Amino acid sequence: MIFILLPFLYLFNYSLSTLVSINLFDREDDIVLVYGTVMRNLPIPLRCLLQSIFLVGKMLILFVKQKLHEKLKSLQIRVTLHQGVLLHNGIKSTLISPASIHYSAAMMHLGQDWP
């Protein structure tokens, strides 16, 4: 909504100040009036626009963070296996061969029990 309203507000401000300055003042004063009103008010819509963009950006960051957290939960098995210790349901197993570790991790990832 703000993306639609801000350009119209800025265009209205620019058009009004241009029409008033052309009809009431000479060229030097026209330029001063237009740049004095329009350029001074430009940061206001820009700030509103950037805040709305940052709000969308924050929501996107939270969404990505949630997806990464879900992905890291599944990768936690690989982190514990990389350290040479296999954790299964919170029980620490003895060190086993890398082939058995990968097989067990695959079975755990599929939800099956490992031998």
Backbone as a printed PyTorch tensor [residue, N CA C, xyz], in Angstrom:
tensor([[[  0.8200,  -1.1900,   0.0000],
         [  0.0000,   0.0000,   0.0000],
         [  0.8660,   1.2570,   0.0000]],

        [[  1.9250,   1.2260,   0.8160],
         [  2.7710,   2.4090,   0.9070],
         [  3.5600,   2.6260,  -0.3820]],

        [[  3.8380,   1.5370,  -1.1130],
         [  4.5490,   1.6610,  -2.3810],
         [  3.7080,   2.3970,  -3.4180]],

        [[  2.4050,   2.3370,  -3.2760],
         [  1.5080,   3.0100,  -4.2200],
         [  1.2920,   4.4610,  -3.8150]],

        [[  1.1230,   4.7140,  -2.5340],
         [  0.7870,   6.0580,  -2.0670],
         [  1.9580,   7.0360,  -2.1180]],

        [[  3.1440,   6.5930,  -1.7950],
         [  4.2820,   7.5120,  -1.7380],
         [  4.6320,   8.1480,  -3.0800]],

        [[  4.6780,   7.4150,  -4.1690],
         [  4.9550,   8.0940,  -5.4470],
         [  3.8820,   9.1210,  -5.8140]],

        [[  2.6200,   8.8110,  -5.5170],
         [  1.5580,   9.7750,  -5.8160],
         [  1.6670,  11.0130,  -4.9320]],

        [[  2.0030,  10.8260,  -3.6810],
         [  2.1810,  11.9610,  -2.7800],
         [  3.3300,  12.8490,  -3.2470]],

        [[  4.4320,  12.2370,  -3.6160],
         [  5.5850,  13.0010,  -4.0780],
         [  5.2760,  13.6890,  -5.4060]],

        [[  4.5970,  13.0120,  -6.3140],
         [  4.2150,  13.6050,  -7.5950],
         [  3.2510,  14.7710,  -7.3970]],

        [[  2.3080,  14.6270,  -6.4850],
         [  1.3760,  15.7140,  -6.1880],
         [  2.1200,  16.9210,  -5.6210]],

        [[  3.0330,  16.6860,  -4.7010],
         [  3.8110,  17.7710,  -4.1070],
         [  4.6370,  18.4890,  -5.1690]],

        [[  5.2820,  17.7420,  -6.0520],
         [  6.0960,  18.3310,  -7.1120],
         [  5.2290,  19.1220,  -8.0890]],

        [[  4.0950,  18.5700,  -8.4920],
         [  3.2010,  19.2540,  -9.4470],
         [  2.6220,  20.5250,  -8.8560]],

        [[  2.1790,  20.4700,  -7.6210],
         [  1.5890,  21.6480,  -6.9810],
         [  2.6090,  22.7670,  -6.8340]],

        [[  3.7970,  22.4340,  -6.3560],
         [  4.8140,  23.4810,  -6.1890],
         [  5.2630,  24.0310,  -7.5350]],

        [[  5.3080,  23.2010,  -8.5710],
         [  5.6800,  23.6830,  -9.9070],
         [  4.6130,  24.6200, -10.4600]],

        [[  3.3410,  24.2490, -10.3650],
         [  2.2590,  25.1010, -10.8760],
         [  2.1800,  26.4290, -10.1290]],

        [[  2.3230,  26.3910,  -8.8230],
         [  2.2760,  27.6320,  -8.0380],
         [  3.4500,  28.5240,  -8.3880]],

        [[  4.6350,  27.9450,  -8.4990],
         [  5.8160,  28.7650,  -8.7810],
         [  5.7890,  29.3440, -10.1880]],

        [[  5.2870,  28.6250, -11.1710],
         [  5.2210,  29.1360, -12.5460],
         [  4.2400,  30.2990, -12.6290]],

        [[  3.1270,  30.1940, -11.9500],
         [  2.0970,  31.2310, -12.0370],
         [  2.3830,  32.4490, -11.1690]],

        [[  3.1580,  32.3180, -10.1050],
         [  3.3210,  33.4270,  -9.1720],
         [  4.7160,  34.0350,  -9.1290]],

        [[  5.7440,  33.3230,  -9.5510],
         [  7.1090,  33.8110,  -9.3610],
         [  7.8800,  33.8060, -10.6760]],

        [[  9.0440,  34.4950, -10.6650],
         [  9.9350,  34.4430, -11.8310],
         [ 10.7960,  33.1810, -11.7530]],

        [[ 11.6820,  32.9770, -12.7490],
         [ 12.3970,  31.7060, -12.8990],
         [ 13.2740,  31.3590, -11.7000]],

        [[ 14.0380,  32.3140, -11.1900],
         [ 14.9250,  32.0160, -10.0530],
         [ 14.1240,  31.6020,  -8.8220]],

        [[ 13.0210,  32.2970,  -8.5780],
         [ 12.1910,  31.9490,  -7.4260],
         [ 11.4360,  30.6360,  -7.6540]],

        [[ 11.1230,  30.3460,  -8.9280],
         [ 10.4970,  29.0540,  -9.2480],
         [ 11.3930,  27.8990,  -8.8050]],

        [[ 12.6490,  28.0070,  -9.1980],
         [ 13.6100,  26.9430,  -8.8790],
         [ 13.7660,  26.8020,  -7.3680]],

        [[ 13.8500,  27.9370,  -6.6800],
         [ 14.0110,  27.9070,  -5.2250],
         [ 12.7960,  27.2640,  -4.5580]],

        [[ 11.5980,  27.6180,  -5.0130],
         [ 10.3860,  27.0590,  -4.4080],
         [ 10.2720,  25.5540,  -4.6470]],

        [[ 10.5070,  25.1330,  -5.8910],
         [ 10.3820,  23.7020,  -6.2030],
         [ 11.4220,  22.8900,  -5.4370]],

        [[ 12.6710,  23.2990,  -5.5130],
         [ 13.7060,  22.5360,  -4.8150],
         [ 13.5920,  22.6750,  -3.3050]],

        [[ 13.1040,  23.8170,  -2.8370],
         [ 12.9480,  24.0150,  -1.3950],
         [ 11.8580,  23.1530,  -0.8000]],

        [[ 10.7720,  22.9390,  -1.5430],
         [  9.6750,  22.1270,  -0.9960],
         [  9.8200,  20.6560,  -1.3480]],

        [[ 10.0600,  20.3730,  -2.6050],
         [ 10.0870,  18.9780,  -3.0490],
         [ 11.3150,  18.2540,  -2.5180]],

        [[ 12.4730,  18.8510,  -2.6760],
         [ 13.6930,  18.1690,  -2.2520],
         [ 13.8000,  18.0900,  -0.7350]],

        [[ 13.2090,  19.0330,  -0.0420],
         [ 13.2230,  18.9680,   1.4140],
         [ 12.2980,  17.8610,   1.9170]],

        [[ 11.2100,  17.6120,   1.1940],
         [ 10.2540,  16.5850,   1.6100],
         [ 10.5810,  15.1990,   1.0520]],

        [[ 11.5740,  15.0920,   0.2180],
         [ 11.9390,  13.7970,  -0.3540],
         [ 12.3910,  12.7800,   0.6970]],

        [[ 13.1700,  13.1620,   1.7080],
         [ 13.5860,  12.1450,   2.6930],
         [ 12.4360,  11.4980,   3.4570]],

        [[ 11.3220,  12.1960,   3.6060],
         [ 10.1950,  11.6240,   4.3550],
         [  9.6250,  10.3980,   3.6430]],

        [[  9.2320,  10.5040,   2.3520],
         [  8.7330,   9.2800,   1.7000],
         [  9.8080,   8.2160,   1.5200]],

        [[ 11.0480,   8.6540,   1.3220],
         [ 12.1180,   7.6630,   1.1980],
         [ 12.3040,   6.8880,   2.4970]],

        [[ 12.2300,   7.5840,   3.6130],
         [ 12.3680,   6.9130,   4.9020],
         [ 11.2230,   5.9230,   5.1130]],

        [[ 10.0010,   6.3310,   4.7840],
         [  8.8480,   5.4200,   4.9130],
         [  9.0100,   4.2080,   4.0050]],

        [[  9.4790,   4.4470,   2.7950],
         [  9.6750,   3.3600,   1.8420],
         [ 10.7400,   2.3850,   2.3350]],

        [[ 11.8550,   2.9260,   2.8170],
         [ 12.9250,   2.0580,   3.3010],
         [ 12.5040,   1.2940,   4.5500]],

        [[ 11.7230,   1.9240,   5.4150],
         [ 11.2550,   1.2060,   6.6010],
         [ 10.3440,   0.0530,   6.2170]],

        [[  9.5060,   0.2590,   5.2180],
         [  8.6400,  -0.8430,   4.7920],
         [  9.4590,  -1.9520,   4.1380]],

        [[ 10.4920,  -1.5770,   3.3870],
         [ 11.3630,  -2.5860,   2.7790],
         [ 12.1040,  -3.3540,   3.8680]],

        [[ 12.6020,  -2.6380,   4.8830],
         [ 13.3190,  -3.3130,   5.9580],
         [ 12.3990,  -4.2200,   6.7600]],

        [[ 11.1230,  -3.8410,   6.8870],
         [ 10.1780,  -4.7090,   7.5800],
         [ 10.0080,  -6.0190,   6.8160]],

        [[  9.8860,  -5.9180,   5.4960],
         [  9.7970,  -7.1300,   4.6740],
         [ 11.0970,  -7.9180,   4.7820]],

        [[ 12.2220,  -7.1980,   4.8000],
         [ 13.5150,  -7.8580,   4.9410],
         [ 13.6520,  -8.5920,   6.2630]],

        [[ 13.1620,  -7.9720,   7.3380],
         [ 13.2200,  -8.6290,   8.6440],
         [ 12.3650,  -9.8860,   8.6560]],

        [[ 11.1950,  -9.8070,   8.0430],
         [ 10.3380, -10.9870,   7.9840],
         [ 11.0000, -12.0890,   7.1670]],

        [[ 11.6720, -11.7070,   6.0820],
         [ 12.3710, -12.6830,   5.2600],
         [ 13.5260, -13.3180,   6.0310]],

        [[ 14.2390, -12.5110,   6.7950],
         [ 15.3480, -13.0330,   7.5920],
         [ 14.8350, -14.0290,   8.6250]],

        [[ 13.7170, -13.7150,   9.2730],
         [ 13.1510, -14.6450,  10.2500],
         [ 12.7150, -15.9490,   9.5940]],

        [[ 12.1540, -15.8560,   8.3920],
         [ 11.7400, -17.0590,   7.6730],
         [ 12.9490, -17.9260,   7.3300]],

        [[ 14.0000, -17.2950,   6.8060],
         [ 15.2080, -18.0430,   6.4410],
         [ 15.8450, -18.6460,   7.6870]],

        [[ 15.8440, -17.8850,   8.7820],
         [ 16.4180, -18.3930,  10.0300],
         [ 15.6680, -19.6300,  10.5130]],

        [[ 14.3490, -19.6050,  10.3960],
         [ 13.5460, -20.7580,  10.8010],
         [ 13.8750, -21.9690,   9.9330]],

        [[ 13.9780, -21.7610,   8.6130],
         [ 14.3000, -22.8720,   7.7180],
         [ 15.7010, -23.4080,   7.9920]],

        [[ 16.6560, -22.5050,   8.2620],
         [ 18.0130, -22.9530,   8.5720],
         [ 18.0450, -23.7370,   9.8780]],

        [[ 17.2600, -23.2980,  10.8500],
         [ 17.2110, -24.0150,  12.1260],
         [ 16.6880, -25.4340,  11.9210]],

        [[ 15.6570, -25.5730,  11.0930],
         [ 15.1300, -26.9080,  10.7990],
         [ 16.1770, -27.7570,  10.0860]],

        [[ 16.8990, -27.1450,   9.1520],
         [ 17.9270, -27.8760,   8.4130],
         [ 19.0740, -28.2670,   9.3400]],

        [[ 19.4550, -27.3600,  10.2500],
         [ 20.5550, -27.6630,  11.1590],
         [ 20.1950, -28.7760,  12.1320]],

        [[ 18.9290, -28.9070,  12.4670],
         [ 18.5250, -30.0190,  13.3240],
         [ 18.8260, -31.3460,  12.6400]],

        [[ 18.5490, -31.4160,  11.3320],
         [ 18.8380, -32.6580,  10.6130],
         [ 20.3360, -32.8400,  10.3970]],

        [[ 21.0770, -31.7430,  10.3230],
         [ 22.5240, -31.8460,  10.1320],
         [ 23.2650, -32.0740,  11.4380]],

        [[ 22.5730, -31.9940,  12.5580],
         [ 23.2180, -32.1930,  13.8450],
         [ 23.7960, -33.6000,  13.9490]],

        [[ 23.1570, -34.5500,  13.2930],
         [ 23.6730, -35.9170,  13.2740],
         [ 25.0610, -35.9260,  12.6550]],

        [[ 25.2270, -35.2130,  11.5480],
         [ 26.5260, -35.1920,  10.8780],
         [ 27.5850, -34.5260,  11.7430]],

        [[ 27.2040, -33.4890,  12.4950],
         [ 28.1650, -32.8120,  13.3590],
         [ 28.6450, -33.7440,  14.4510]],

        [[ 27.7420, -34.4660,  15.0720],
         [ 28.1580, -35.3830,  16.1300],
         [ 28.9430, -36.5590,  15.5560]],

        [[ 28.6000, -36.9830,  14.3370],
         [ 29.3320, -38.0820,  13.7180],
         [ 30.7220, -37.6500,  13.2940]],

        [[ 30.8580, -36.4060,  12.8930],
         [ 32.1620, -35.9000,  12.4650],
         [ 33.1480, -35.9200,  13.6280]],

        [[ 32.6620, -35.7790,  14.8240],
         [ 33.5330, -35.7950,  15.9870],
         [ 33.9000, -37.2200,  16.4070]],

        [[ 33.3460, -38.2160,  15.7260],
         [ 33.6960, -39.5970,  16.0140],
         [ 32.8440, -40.2450,  17.0840]],

        [[ 31.7990, -39.5680,  17.5120],
         [ 30.9280, -40.1190,  18.5440],
         [ 29.5270, -40.1570,  17.9710]],

        [[ 28.8720, -41.2680,  18.0970],
         [ 27.5180, -41.4220,  17.5810],
         [ 26.5270, -41.2790,  18.7270]],

        [[ 25.6010, -40.3540,  18.5910],
         [ 24.5590, -40.1750,  19.5930],
         [ 23.2590, -40.7060,  19.0240]],

        [[ 22.6000, -41.5700,  19.7590],
         [ 21.3100, -42.1100,  19.3260],
         [ 20.3520, -42.0030,  20.4970]],

        [[ 19.3380, -41.1530,  20.3440],
         [ 18.3620, -40.8910,  21.4060],
         [ 19.0440, -40.4520,  22.6960]],

        [[ 20.0900, -39.6620,  22.5520],
         [ 20.7740, -39.1190,  23.7210],
         [ 21.7330, -40.0780,  24.3960]],

        [[ 21.9340, -41.2910,  23.8510],
         [ 22.8410, -42.2720,  24.4450],
         [ 24.1290, -42.2620,  23.6450]],

        [[ 25.2320, -42.0860,  24.3450],
         [ 26.5280, -42.0100,  23.6830],
         [ 27.0440, -43.4160,  23.4110]],

        [[ 27.3260, -43.7080,  22.1360],
         [ 27.8520, -45.0180,  21.7650],
         [ 29.3720, -44.9550,  21.7170]],

        [[ 29.9720, -46.1190,  21.6410],
         [ 31.4210, -46.1680,  21.5320],
         [ 31.8380, -45.7640,  20.1300]],

        [[ 33.1030, -45.4910,  19.9660],
         [ 33.6200, -45.1400,  18.6500],
         [ 33.5060, -46.3420,  17.7270]],

        [[ 33.0090, -46.1200,  16.5340],
         [ 32.8500, -47.2070,  15.5720],
         [ 33.4520, -46.7760,  14.2500]],

        [[ 33.4770, -47.6810,  13.3080],
         [ 34.1140, -47.3960,  12.0240],
         [ 33.3090, -46.3570,  11.2410]],

        [[ 33.9720, -45.5950,  10.3560],
         [ 33.2720, -44.5780,   9.5660],
         [ 32.1490, -45.1470,   8.7120]],

        [[ 32.3250, -46.3690,   8.1670],
         [ 31.2690, -46.9640,   7.3440],
         [ 30.0220, -47.2230,   8.1850]],

        [[ 30.2320, -47.7240,   9.3940],
         [ 29.0920, -47.9720,  10.2850],
         [ 28.4300, -46.6650,  10.7040]],

        [[ 29.2380, -45.6360,  10.8830],
         [ 28.6910, -44.3320,  11.2680],
         [ 27.7680, -43.8140,  10.1780]],

        [[ 28.2240, -43.8650,   8.9210],
         [ 27.4030, -43.3460,   7.8300],
         [ 26.1410, -44.1820,   7.6420]],

        [[ 26.2680, -45.5130,   7.7850],
         [ 25.0940, -46.3760,   7.6730],
         [ 24.0990, -46.0560,   8.7890]],

        [[ 24.5970, -45.9020,  10.0080],
         [ 23.7250, -45.6070,  11.1410],
         [ 23.0640, -44.2490,  10.9850]],

        [[ 23.8160, -43.2740,  10.4770],
         [ 23.2450, -41.9390,  10.2780],
         [ 22.1400, -41.9770,   9.2400]],

        [[ 22.3560, -42.7630,   8.1830],
         [ 21.3250, -42.8690,   7.1510],
         [ 20.0790, -43.5380,   7.7110]],

        [[ 20.2600, -44.5740,   8.5090],
         [ 19.1130, -45.2550,   9.1020],
         [ 18.3770, -44.3410,  10.0800]],

        [[ 19.1440, -43.5670,  10.8680],
         [ 18.5230, -42.6450,  11.8180],
         [ 17.7670, -41.5570,  11.0780]],

        [[ 18.3360, -41.0920,   9.9620],
         [ 17.6820, -40.0470,   9.1750],
         [ 16.3720, -40.5570,   8.5840]],

        [[ 16.3450, -41.8350,   8.2400],
         [ 15.1270, -42.4260,   7.6930],
         [ 14.1510, -42.8520,   8.7880]],

        [[ 14.5620, -42.7340,  10.0380],
         [ 13.6780, -43.0870,  11.1440],
         [ 13.7150, -44.5510,  11.5140]],

        [[ 14.7000, -45.2800,  10.9970],
         [ 14.7920, -46.7070,  11.2970],
         [ 15.8160, -46.9270,  12.4020]],

        [[ 15.7050, -48.0440,  13.0650],
         [ 16.6570, -48.3740,  14.1130],
         [ 17.9420, -48.9000,  13.4880]],

        [[ 19.0330, -48.7210,  14.1620],
         [ 20.3110, -49.1880,  13.6370],
         [ 20.7800, -50.3870,  14.4420]],

        [[ 21.5410, -51.2650,  13.7870],
         [ 21.9660, -52.5040,  14.4720],
         [ 23.0070, -52.2530,  15.5360]]])
